[in-house]
Structure formats: structure tokens, C-alpha cells
Amino acid sequence: DYDLIIIGGGSGGLACSKEAATLGKKVMVLDYVVPTPLGTSWGLGGTCVNVGCIPKKLMHQAALLGQALQDSRKYGWQYEEQVKHNWEIMVEAIQNYIGSLNWGYRVSLREKSVTYLNSYGEFIEPHKIKVCTIKGQVTYHTAETFVLATGERPRYLGIPGDKEYCITSDDLFSLPYCPGKTLVVGASYVALECAGFLAGLGLDVTVMVRSILLRGFDQEMAEKVGAYMETHGVKFIRKFVPIQAKEGMPGRLKVTAKSTEGPEIFEEEYNTVLIAIGRDACTRNIGLETIGVNINEKNGKVPVNDEEQTNVPYVYAIGDILDGKLELTPVAIQAGRLLARRLYGGSSTKCDYINVPTTVFTPLEYGSCGLAEERAIEEYGKQNLEVYHTLFWPLEWTVPGRDNNTCYAKIICNKHDNNRVIGFHVLGPNAGEVTQGFAAAIKCGLTKELLDETIGIHPTCAEVFTTMDITKASGQDITQRGC
Amino acid sequence: GKNEYDLLVIGGGSGGLACAKEAAQFGRKVAVLDCVEPSPQGTKWGLGGTCVNVGCIPKKLMHQAALLGGALKDAQHYGWNIAQPVHHTWSVMAQAVQNYVKSLNWGHRVQLQDKKVKYFNMKGSFSDPHTIRGLTKAGKETFVTAENIVIATGGRPKYPIHVAGALEYGITSDDLFWLKESPGKTLTPFVFNVSLECAGFLTGIGLDTTVMMRSIPLRGFDQQMASLVTEHMESYGTKFLKRCFPTKVEKLEGNRLHVTWKNTDLGTEETDSFDTVMWAVGRAPDTETLNLETVGVKTNSETGKIVVDAREATSVPHIYAIGDITEGRPELTPTAIAAGKLLARRLFGQSSELMDYDNVPTTVFTPLEYGCVGLSEEAAVRCYGSDNVEVYHAYYKPLEFTVAERDATQCYIKMVCLRESEQRILGLHFIGPNAGEVIQGFALGIKCGATYPQLMKTIGIHPTCAEEITKLHITKRSGLDATVTGC
């Protein structure tokens, strides 16, 4: 009955559906949120809008404003010493905004004549899905083409008490009460971003890390991100894993953890335990086996070719569920749009997954594009690379006397290709805003020479990249002393 | 006889210091003369030039103070409870800013020492082509000879000479940043961005501020963007007296200033009283006392600026000029620094690299910032014809404005491209928070010859304001609504 049915109304799914509808096709989108163990659920829009990028950045902003309040006194602003943060006011404001986005999506699907079902769908035979509403009604729909865009959900620890007592990012952003003294388990960017803003709002936060921070990211930068958080009051317990969570004193949870290197046991009580150890693809219960779509058994993700096609020709997949691709909203949106244009618009443009920029919105933000230093060394060999780096002090931090010689910029160049920039890393305020333009430049073949020839905008943080002379190889001191 | 120095730089500002330090790296004997003539109001400052003392640095810090005032308001929407009243104390801010600037003055002196550059706190003038006469404040005279001389004396704010009382009672940006007491109710009659930036932060810290302008704001900048900037300032609380020009300033009892102006629209004369009048009618090159005629260095008859070629050389072979004092160059710190460094490398480092003044990015730090690189829309149309220009644009809303319930009406992006198949980007304009940070990387893209399709292939970073640039798809030509909706 449909040209296209998309399972999953998140960033990728919605973008794909709207583009296909614009090209004149009959499209259906299914979106259904299985409630969390605590019962949290949300509306149309997927992870990014409801329990990802959007609420995360807004809470990060709330934390940054807390810092701004402190700075403002040094800049001459005066008000009563006692400033406290009210969690409920913040959550209400954020949830209201998310609600408006959910509504906006419903309206835009309606406007484009995309059929939207707030229901759970699964394949029962080739080209056919069975749809169950919350009330238990069952309907069947067929389509020429299907797109899987079901995304992921947080993984639990698999220890006693995890689902009963612990929360995840799925619950945090709409938590009706302040989380209080919090233990964050994990060292993913989700873990660090959440720990970061919770601490910024004045809460007692501890992060429990099994091994390294921000796996997959440049480790020098990851350690600097962690170091800043530690300097600013976040406690880190490294090389420990929780083995049990249970009720402690009234309103508190007692967590027991074991060292990964010996018999040491750690015990502590918290108001909230937030598990952020990773996310699992939602591919197990949608009938993929029935129609023969292969998934990677280890992680549940779907392998696709460079046109986002699965091993079953009429089934495509986009977004976080893709095996081996980046879990980012803009990537999902781009992939979804281009897929629709290739299917129905006569286009042949494929999604470009190379040099996709990202930003981790920790208290000190980290933006990057291209290769991590260790990856670059692996791929090109250390002797073929030149790494330029520098510390810098944002002008706005001088007056309040904050964190000199903490912000850091690094670029990795390929000596054998005109000193082409193959890795860009910045640790500092507004890292996302800084990184975006450089990502475009890298797409255009940025070299060190072009960086040197470009005039900086003064005074900004970004200009630091136009005057980087010191290489890691030289061993020269990069501490800053003046203008 | 032999010249004492390989290089003598007159003027210890952004350009002069960069040139001197770079030359010293090559093992050359270098000297810098720097001396600040006090302003008519008596304000003076240390080594470092305009940027450090009375330009970019104090301006951005005071702009930050104003932005923090906005942050205080936003914070309450995000759950921070701040007891009213909240007020701003000028002297705390000014003291902090002035202390930081002084630390930079000190830092510069230390750097010159470290690099073995001789520093003379003297006013220089030409005695003959290779000899500079230095005069200390006490009146002591010294003669210094050099093989090569670089003039980098910069500029100073102009006073409107035809306005009675302008000099006696008004101040300029030279004085504003060093005021110990609040300027209070301020009038800024203006032509250039400095005035808009100052008026912006004065409004932001709670002062009653009025901008008076005779014709268009931000001359030389894209005019659509300039109007959005001033529109925002108006909604922000800055008052504007458009198509007016001042005729006289008188002093009232109690130190208030009575200003009279002509309203050219209505043809009437109007008056009001202010605590401070800050002139921002342009800057004049500091060449008066250099004695340039003696050695034959040519200046532009209209602007008074020194005429230089692509190598920064003046009409006299061994005399060069860089920075704000040179004719036809942007008045920006980073261009002065780059020009100074490259000059030193050409003189002493066997380099032949010339300065590239094309596509220099810049940012106006008004309450809602405006960053740009490349051509304005009008310049592109003038150059290529409107049929050959495609303009992509979007009105967007920064995520942080949503919860803060802030008005994003003037948050706007415009990309000017050539219309032919490749669609090379000619100019990029961005109004919004952190405009400088956003534009810098794209300026690099433009240096790499970025085209519109290449930008569209770049994946955005979510959620940021900058990503909206990679999502531009509505053209002005289409007439479609350019408001970004949702994710």
C-alpha cells in the first residue's frame, strides 16, 4: 500500500520520510517508544530530540550559566552571594521545549502527507509488517521499500539492582526530582557530559570508569577533558566496576564495586546511579530474522553497503543502528535525505562519512574532525606526520582568572601530502562553533600552509589555529605568557 | 658610518612588535620606539599599541561583561535563582580590565627583552633617511640610525572639528576604557563600528545610551547585515538618533553636557543632556610628528595614510610601513601582525612571500555579534551582476535562546556565491552568538576555494549555530520563507 515505510521516527527516519514525501511518494512512519524500566517515555522525534543532543545541550547550558554567574562578579555584576539551582524549573522548561518539538514534527509530517503511526511494527513476511497499537489493535501494511531507523537504547550493567534502582540518560532529562548525589557509571561521552553538567549545577558527582575515557576518541584529548572535570570537582574512581546496587539509607542507593586489578571492594551511597556504559541497537524484536536481514550478532547493528542497503535489497537502514558508522544526528539526517533522493529523485549522491566533525559537550568542550593522533600514527607512521599544538587562554577567562594554560589546540598534518590537515582537535569554550568551519575547510583539502596564510579574527579562540608554529616533535614549551 | 641597527621600528603596537620580534629571531639588531601621546583628556597607556590598550582587548572584555549581564537573565530561566536587585559597578569592571591590560604591557616589555630587542620609550621622527630622532617625555633627545625602518605608528581617534565644544567636553575610545568612574548617560555620535560596539556594551551594563548617526551604519559592510545589527541593538535598549548630526556641545552645571544636533529628516534642531559624549567619527593616521616630508615618504592626500606597495615598501626603498597607518589596508590587528612578520622574513629570512589581503575575516562585537568574510552582497552584485550571484540565506534560532525565551529575530546567515555550476563562495555573513568563533574556520574554507556543494557535503555538528551554515538551501531568488524550522 505504500512506496516507503520507515520504522523509527528519529532524526534519520523523519528526514528520510519528509524528503521522500516531497518527491511525491506515499510514505508511512512508525514510531514507538518502549518505556524504560522506570516507566519513562516520550514523543515523536527520536533520541536526539527527547533524550539526547537537545536536552543534553540545554542542561550543559544551564551548567555553563552557573559558571557565567561566578565570572560575572569579576566583571562588575553584583547580587546576593547565595545562588542556588532549582532542578524542577530547569526540567520543566526543557521538557516544554521538547514537547514543542514533538508537536512540530507531527505537524510537519501531516503537512507533507506522511502517515504517522505511534505503534510498534515488526516484519512478518517479505514486504509486510504487523503493527500493534498500545490498545492492542493489529493492522498490516505493505511497502515496496523499507527503511530501518530504530536507533538505540542505553545498555544496563547486568548486575543485581541495575534495572530496579538505576537510571539512564533515558530517564535523566525528565527526572521529576533533583538527582542529588550521583554516581555515573561509564566513560562514554554520554557519561562525561552528564557528569559534567550535574556537577556544574552544584551536585556531588562521581564517575566510575572501568578503563579509559572516551573510547575511540583521541586519548590525549580525552585525558585533558577528564582532568578539567576533576579540577572542577568531579570525582573519578578509575578501574572499578559496580557489582551490585541496592537500597541503602532511605532515599539512597548503596553501590558495591570491585577493582578490575585486584580484590579491592568499594562501597558508597548515592541518591542516584546513572548508567552510561553504551547503547544497544533496537534490532532484536522487529522480525528481521523473518525476512532474512543480517545483523552483526555481537552488537545487534545492521551492516549496509555504501548506499545504506542491507543484504535484503528492498530494506535499507540509517542512523545509529548502522554497523561501523558514526552515531550522530546530522549523519543520520544526511544519510536519510540522500537515500530518499537516490530512491526517488534520480540522484546518485552517497552520504560522505569521511571527516565528520563532532563535539563532546563536557564542561570544557572538545571538538574534533578527522583522525585521532594514535589512529593517524597507526595509519601513516609517526615519521610521516607533523603535529602542531598550543595551549591558549580565552580572553574572557583572563578577568575572572580562570584556568590558564588549560585550553588546547592540536592539528595533525600529513608531511607527504603538502602537510594536509588530517586531524583537528580543540579543547575550549564553544568548541562546536569553532570546529564546524574547520570541518568544511578540511573537506576542501585544508593544508598547514593555508592555515598560516589565513588571517585570524581577533580576539577569538579559533584564531589560534592560524598562528600555530610549535610542533610536538620540537619539544618546545607551549605555555602561554601574553598577547 | 655604519648604521647602529639592522631594523628600527617606530610604533610598538600589534604590527610593530610582531615585526621587531620576528626580525630578532633572525639574529638581527632590532630596536622599537613607542610613545603614547596623551589624549586631549589626558589618558595614556603602556607598550602594546591600540589593540591591547584601547582597542580589541578592553573592548571584548567589556562586551563580555555586557554578555554576562544577559547570561544572568538567561540563568533564571534555566533554574538559577538570583535574588534581585542585580546591578553593575563600572569601577570593578574597569579596574579588572585595566589590570589585565597592564599585565599585557608588562608582558610585551618582557618579550622584547627576552628577544633582545631594544625598546625606547620615545617619540620618533625622521632626521634623515636612516636616522630617527627620539624624544623622551622629559625632552631628552637621542639619535638612532638603522639600515631599515618600519613605520607602524597606527592611528588615533578623530574629533569633529566643526562641532563647538567637541574637543573640550567629549571623549573618545582612547578614554572610555580608562575611565575610573561610570560614563553614565552616554551619547556616541558615530560613523564606525567602534561606536556601535561601545554603545552595545554600555547598554548591556545598564547605562542609558544613544547612538547618533548621520547616514548609514557600518559603512563598507554588507548593509542588510548592518541593519540587522542595529535593529537588534534597538530592541536590546540602545537608542538611535538617525539622520542627525551634532552641532555643539556645552557644559552645564554639575558637569552634565548639553548637546545640540540637527535632525536632517525633520529639518529641526534638538537638544538633550548627557553625562558623556564619546566621539567615534573615525581614526586619523599618526603621521603628523614623523617628519615624513623630510625624507620623502609619500602619503595619500585625502586620508593622510602612508602609501605602500605589495611589499609594504614606501616611496623610499628602505623605509616600510605596516598596520593601521597604511593606505588601503584593513585596520585590523591580525593583518598588521601578519604583515609585520612577513616583512621581517622578506628582509632578513630570504622569504619572498607577500601578504594576502584578500578574504580577511572580521567580526563586529555588538551585543548580537556579526562575523563575515569575503564580499558583501552589494559588492558581489557590483562585481558580477545580480544574474551571476546566488544568495543562500536562513533565519535560525540558537538552541540556548529557546529556554531563555530570547528573541532571535535578527539571527541570520547569508552566503553569497557565484551562480555558475561550481558555485564558488564569494562571501559569508553570520549574525549570532560567538560569530567570530563560527566564521574563522569558514574563512579557511574560502581560502581553500570552497564551493557551495562542498559546504553541503560537510556534515553539521549538532546542536550548534555554525551547523546552520552547512544546511543553507533557500535562495533569496526563490522568495521562499528562509526560517529554519525544527531539527
PDB file of N, CA, C and O in Angstrom, chain B residues 378-405:
ATOM      1  N   GLU B 378      26.206  43.456  -1.840  1.00  0.00           N
ATOM      2  CA  GLU B 378      26.264  44.565  -2.792  1.00  0.00           C
ATOM      3  C   GLU B 378      27.546  44.528  -3.614  1.00  0.00           C
ATOM      4  O   GLU B 378      27.521  44.771  -4.830  1.00  0.00           O
ATOM      5  N   ALA B 379      28.660  44.216  -2.961  1.00  0.00           N
ATOM      6  CA  ALA B 379      29.932  44.184  -3.683  1.00  0.00           C
ATOM      7  C   ALA B 379      29.921  43.062  -4.712  1.00  0.00           C
ATOM      8  O   ALA B 379      30.400  43.229  -5.832  1.00  0.00           O
ATOM      9  N   ALA B 380      29.360  41.918  -4.352  1.00  0.00           N
ATOM     10  CA  ALA B 380      29.311  40.786  -5.278  1.00  0.00           C
ATOM     11  C   ALA B 380      28.456  41.128  -6.493  1.00  0.00           C
ATOM     12  O   ALA B 380      28.829  40.846  -7.636  1.00  0.00           O
ATOM     13  N   VAL B 381      27.331  41.771  -6.232  1.00  0.00           N
ATOM     14  CA  VAL B 381      26.432  42.145  -7.332  1.00  0.00           C
ATOM     15  C   VAL B 381      27.087  43.173  -8.246  1.00  0.00           C
ATOM     16  O   VAL B 381      27.014  43.099  -9.464  1.00  0.00           O
ATOM     17  N   ARG B 382      27.810  44.118  -7.598  1.00  0.00           N
ATOM     18  CA  ARG B 382      28.525  45.152  -8.365  1.00  0.00           C
ATOM     19  C   ARG B 382      29.574  44.501  -9.247  1.00  0.00           C
ATOM     20  O   ARG B 382      29.757  44.865 -10.395  1.00  0.00           O
ATOM     21  N   CYS B 383      30.254  43.526  -8.694  1.00  0.00           N
ATOM     22  CA  CYS B 383      31.368  42.871  -9.370  1.00  0.00           C
ATOM     23  C   CYS B 383      30.921  41.927 -10.481  1.00  0.00           C
ATOM     24  O   CYS B 383      31.524  41.880 -11.547  1.00  0.00           O
ATOM     25  N   TYR B 384      29.868  41.141 -10.225  1.00  0.00           N
ATOM     26  CA  TYR B 384      29.499  40.079 -11.143  1.00  0.00           C
ATOM     27  C   TYR B 384      28.134  40.229 -11.779  1.00  0.00           C
ATOM     28  O   TYR B 384      27.802  39.504 -12.713  1.00  0.00           O
ATOM     29  N   GLY B 385      27.316  41.142 -11.275  1.00  0.00           N
ATOM     30  CA  GLY B 385      25.966  41.290 -11.807  1.00  0.00           C
ATOM     31  C   GLY B 385      25.009  40.382 -11.050  1.00  0.00           C
ATOM     32  O   GLY B 385      25.353  39.243 -10.738  1.00  0.00           O
ATOM     33  N   SER B 386      23.797  40.854 -10.748  1.00  0.00           N
ATOM     34  CA  SER B 386      22.896  40.066  -9.900  1.00  0.00           C
ATOM     35  C   SER B 386      22.491  38.749 -10.546  1.00  0.00           C
ATOM     36  O   SER B 386      22.178  37.781  -9.853  1.00  0.00           O
ATOM     37  N   ASP B 387      22.527  38.644 -11.859  1.00  0.00           N
ATOM     38  CA  ASP B 387      22.184  37.390 -12.521  1.00  0.00           C
ATOM     39  C   ASP B 387      23.208  36.304 -12.257  1.00  0.00           C
ATOM     40  O   ASP B 387      22.916  35.116 -12.356  1.00  0.00           O
ATOM     41  N   ASN B 388      24.445  36.720 -11.961  1.00  0.00           N
ATOM     42  CA  ASN B 388      25.513  35.746 -11.769  1.00  0.00           C
ATOM     43  C   ASN B 388      25.812  35.444 -10.316  1.00  0.00           C
ATOM     44  O   ASN B 388      26.772  34.750 -10.004  1.00  0.00           O
ATOM     45  N   VAL B 389      24.967  35.990  -9.425  1.00  0.00           N
ATOM     46  CA  VAL B 389      25.181  35.794  -7.998  1.00  0.00           C
ATOM     47  C   VAL B 389      23.996  35.047  -7.400  1.00  0.00           C
ATOM     48  O   VAL B 389      22.847  35.354  -7.688  1.00  0.00           O
ATOM     49  N   GLU B 390      24.265  34.026  -6.601  1.00  0.00           N
ATOM     50  CA  GLU B 390      23.195  33.295  -5.894  1.00  0.00           C
ATOM     51  C   GLU B 390      23.409  33.508  -4.409  1.00  0.00           C
ATOM     52  O   GLU B 390      24.518  33.316  -3.904  1.00  0.00           O
ATOM     53  N   VAL B 391      22.355  33.926  -3.717  1.00  0.00           N
ATOM     54  CA  VAL B 391      22.474  34.172  -2.281  1.00  0.00           C
ATOM     55  C   VAL B 391      21.615  33.172  -1.521  1.00  0.00           C
ATOM     56  O   VAL B 391      20.401  33.117  -1.697  1.00  0.00           O
ATOM     57  N   TYR B 392      22.255  32.374  -0.686  1.00  0.00           N
ATOM     58  CA  TYR B 392      21.538  31.423   0.169  1.00  0.00           C
ATOM     59  C   TYR B 392      21.410  32.068   1.543  1.00  0.00           C
ATOM     60  O   TYR B 392      22.345  32.704   2.028  1.00  0.00           O
ATOM     61  N   HIS B 393      20.269  31.896   2.180  1.00  0.00           N
ATOM     62  CA  HIS B 393      20.122  32.534   3.486  1.00  0.00           C
ATOM     63  C   HIS B 393      19.190  31.772   4.402  1.00  0.00           C
ATOM     64  O   HIS B 393      18.441  30.891   3.971  1.00  0.00           O
ATOM     65  N   ALA B 394      19.277  32.098   5.701  1.00  0.00           N
ATOM     66  CA  ALA B 394      18.417  31.436   6.685  1.00  0.00           C
ATOM     67  C   ALA B 394      18.310  32.271   7.948  1.00  0.00           C
ATOM     68  O   ALA B 394      19.296  32.852   8.400  1.00  0.00           O
ATOM     69  N   TYR B 395      17.093  32.311   8.502  1.00  0.00           N
ATOM     70  CA  TYR B 395      16.884  32.860   9.840  1.00  0.00           C
ATOM     71  C   TYR B 395      16.838  31.649  10.760  1.00  0.00           C
ATOM     72  O   TYR B 395      16.102  30.709  10.509  1.00  0.00           O
ATOM     73  N   TYR B 396      17.650  31.647  11.805  1.00  0.00           N
ATOM     74  CA  TYR B 396      17.710  30.470  12.671  1.00  0.00           C
ATOM     75  C   TYR B 396      17.556  30.900  14.119  1.00  0.00           C
ATOM     76  O   TYR B 396      17.602  32.091  14.433  1.00  0.00           O
ATOM     77  N   LYS B 397      17.369  29.908  14.998  1.00  0.00           N
ATOM     78  CA  LYS B 397      17.275  30.242  16.430  1.00  0.00           C
ATOM     79  C   LYS B 397      18.271  29.404  17.215  1.00  0.00           C
ATOM     80  O   LYS B 397      18.195  28.177  17.201  1.00  0.00           O
ATOM     81  N   PRO B 398      19.246  30.060  17.878  1.00  0.00           N
ATOM     82  CA  PRO B 398      20.198  29.300  18.692  1.00  0.00           C
ATOM     83  C   PRO B 398      19.434  28.504  19.749  1.00  0.00           C
ATOM     84  O   PRO B 398      18.536  29.029  20.399  1.00  0.00           O
ATOM     85  N   LEU B 399      19.802  27.232  19.921  1.00  0.00           N
ATOM     86  CA  LEU B 399      19.115  26.370  20.887  1.00  0.00           C
ATOM     87  C   LEU B 399      19.036  27.014  22.264  1.00  0.00           C
ATOM     88  O   LEU B 399      18.010  26.952  22.941  1.00  0.00           O
ATOM     89  N   GLU B 400      20.135  27.660  22.685  1.00  0.00           N
ATOM     90  CA  GLU B 400      20.196  28.247  24.021  1.00  0.00           C
ATOM     91  C   GLU B 400      19.178  29.370  24.213  1.00  0.00           C
ATOM     92  O   GLU B 400      18.840  29.715  25.340  1.00  0.00           O
ATOM     93  N   PHE B 401      18.685  29.947  23.123  1.00  0.00           N
ATOM     94  CA  PHE B 401      17.707  31.034  23.231  1.00  0.00           C
ATOM     95  C   PHE B 401      16.323  30.497  23.585  1.00  0.00           C
ATOM     96  O   PHE B 401      15.474  31.235  24.058  1.00  0.00           O
ATOM     97  N   THR B 402      16.075  29.211  23.311  1.00  0.00           N
ATOM     98  CA  THR B 402      14.721  28.681  23.481  1.00  0.00           C
ATOM     99  C   THR B 402      14.288  28.749  24.932  1.00  0.00           C
ATOM    100  O   THR B 402      13.328  29.431  25.273  1.00  0.00           O
ATOM    101  N   VAL B 403      14.999  28.051  25.805  1.00  0.00           N
ATOM    102  CA  VAL B 403      14.641  28.037  27.223  1.00  0.00           C
ATOM    103  C   VAL B 403      14.767  29.443  27.814  1.00  0.00           C
ATOM    104  O   VAL B 403      13.996  29.828  28.688  1.00  0.00           O
ATOM    105  N   ALA B 404      15.730  30.218  27.319  1.00  0.00           N
ATOM    106  CA  ALA B 404      15.944  31.566  27.845  1.00  0.00           C
ATOM    107  C   ALA B 404      14.877  32.538  27.366  1.00  0.00           C
ATOM    108  O   ALA B 404      14.843  33.688  27.791  1.00  0.00           O
ATOM    109  N   GLU B 405      14.020  32.092  26.455  1.00  0.00           N
ATOM    110  CA  GLU B 405      12.944  32.922  25.897  1.00  0.00           C
ATOM    111  C   GLU B 405      13.486  34.218  25.297  1.00  0.00           C
ATOM    112  O   GLU B 405      12.935  35.299  25.504  1.00  0.00           O
TER     113      GLU B 405
END
